[in-house]
């Protein structure tokens, strides 16, 4: 029983494997395969123009080709007369050509491409819902098997559904991965906090710098407290004078009011006459009282206007005056009233907005329930914004909501808008209304009372009013004098000794605070943002995302068992119950191995469990390719060359220096390898049989890191250090080469001395050194040519605008941190490199230039490229030459007009006429094509057989029945 427990799992596994492989049992018995065949041949026709509907077809006509011996060959065609264009058009009717099935075909190369066409047939036995048939067309060029054609996939519906489910599972896994295309800074860094920190740090530094500069300026200027003391004394004197004038004006107004009140009380106490008639006298008395009251009112108004005019004239004559208390209280009352009105108006519109919101919400719900569009209903924010705009419009339009009276408790500048005084303005002139009221009858007509009158005593109320209305002008002036003294006592005055002591203490505090702030600014400038940003990394999120990305390929293999092939020629689902035919057409780029090509099929059948069945290899199709490279002119071409005496050679070397050090250490980094490379280049130039060294210039520079002055000294010292090391190496090299060239071995093996024709240059004495502290021009050029710098234009503009190099580098680091990190890592090392520039001249050459004839290697290289069918590269080389090879390159790329233009200027040969015939046919001129082809065949009889390989001329041969006499013979 114990052994059977282990046998059962193996038994079930065997059943599972047998069940999975049983689906391919029928394939193994019948061995069906995907077959390969050629489609029917296509006839290449010349470009045609559509005939107008009123064109008339005429009887067949002839055009004649005249040979070199004078004999004529008639060519029968069908002629059509075009009544619109007034010309005869020819056409030839061809029968349908059916090519029998075969395993080979002649095809032509056109436009640098070869059209490979074949039919792939999938039998019914290979079509199942849970199967996928992979077909791989194999193209063999030049006897080498290449998998250059794209795959074909025929998939069952059930198999495709399984593929889609696998991809859906994988897509769900990918959704949890943050791609590399996202902004690392925005995704894995708490950039809001980091930017806020930098902004706070930057603004804090700016504030400190402003405070530091302000303190320095304040230490140099006169103390502001002393200036305020002087200004305060001036203002106190000015306010005292204004209060004095103001007290006089108020006293006069109070005296005038007391006079008016006394006059009214006196009139009331003197009114003791009464009329006897109870009806007429009261009425007349009433009219007279109204008349007197109206006259008194007009006179008092006139008197007030005159007083007001006098006060206004007096106020305008003064340059400035203080604000009266009544005016201050009045302005305060109106300002409070304005604030209350504004508050009421605001709550009124808020209430309207709330009511509108409730109504629209109900309307929107009704519209939503009825299925209507609810996009026209405003939301809460839009309603609030709408009524807020209405509130602001009303508030700004009416003064009762927006006009605020000025409240200046120190001085009231009454002459702020004073204009130049006009002498006529000092005389009071009655207004139009006053002149109109003066002529009214109410002021002149008086009722005559009857004679019967009686006198009465004034009432107690009138007597009391008369007693209260009595006044003393001296007392009034005395009261306002005391008011003036009370106001002047409130004016503060500074103590001179106290101000002086404060000035001295203040200067000491300013200097001490300036020193503390300068220390803080120095500390902030020394901070490195690279270290600061690490504090804001979300390390857990980064580690989790990296772990998922590392598992991406493994998850794809686990989840997607049968991945799609995006490069497949065809990936389709089969629903047919019969054979499936697919016309495979592919443009193959021509090369030197495409003159003969073979195509066959390989494939597999895969089920949903992953089992595979290898299909038998199909039959092989052979394509014989014809091209225009047969007509390539391989004759050599020579050019006249100019040889110059002087030349240059250069090398860029990257040395590594310790931070802040100037001595070159061979053991540090790749310094030894770089020095070895310089020695090898120098030895090659010193022993070069053609050139000899004139001088060597070392160009040294540094990156913008650190202080500019320090970089200048550092660049200079490092350049001198490199020169010392290089001089030592060059001296050793010079001595060894000088000895080796001066000693030779004769035929007997003895060492003999010899003298060189030209002495070796003493290179250690020819070294020159140049250095640049911070080469910002080179950095700008590197940034322009580097597409990885995202904010390229902004950084270049900043380099141009900021003049201070230290500030320029700091601004780039602060504003464009990601770009700065890339520039520091990739571009700064190139700025720290050393350029070795050698000046050379040819040995034994005295003149500056000389001329020589040599083989045009560029042209011959173009011919070789043309023979290898690399037409675009050949055309780039041969375009300036404008010969037959250039025309072949043009016509192979499809530029037929340019090729015909060049061929028309060539000497007449059989090959040139043949190529012209092909080009004429491509351009739609069949008559010229036939005549040029017959002329080519007349010059070379072999071209008759060549014409059958080119589809253009093969069409003409069949259409016009050319060379029938040769067939009869």
Coordinates of C-alpha atoms in Angstrom, one line a residue, residues 2 6 101 160 175 188 219 231 272 275 318 333 368 391 397 448 455 520 542 552 620 669 721 767 815 848 858 879 924:
X2 CA 2.9 2.3 0.7
X6 CA 3.7 6.8 -4.9
X101 CA 2.9 26.4 -61.8
X160 CA -6.3 33.4 -29.2
X175 CA 0.0 48.6 -13.8
X188 CA 10.1 59.2 -5.8
X219 CA 25.9 102.1 9.2
X231 CA 11.5 115.8 11.2
X272 CA -46.2 140.7 21.5
X275 CA -54.9 140.9 16.0
X318 CA -3.1 128.7 3.4
X333 CA -19.3 108.4 11.2
X368 CA -31.7 64.6 -14.4
X391 CA -21.7 92.4 -5.4
X397 CA -20.4 101.8 -8.6
X448 CA -51.8 144.8 6.0
X455 CA -50.3 143.3 23.2
X520 CA 24.9 82.7 8.4
X542 CA 11.9 53.2 -4.9
X552 CA 9.0 42.1 -15.1
X620 CA 11.9 25.5 -52.5
X669 CA 42.9 56.5 -12.1
X721 CA 52.5 69.8 -13.8
X767 CA 56.1 72.3 -25.9
X815 CA 17.0 76.0 -10.7
X848 CA 53.6 74.8 -49.8
X858 CA 36.2 57.8 -54.2
X879 CA 26.2 62.2 -57.9
X924 CA 5.2 56.4 -70.5

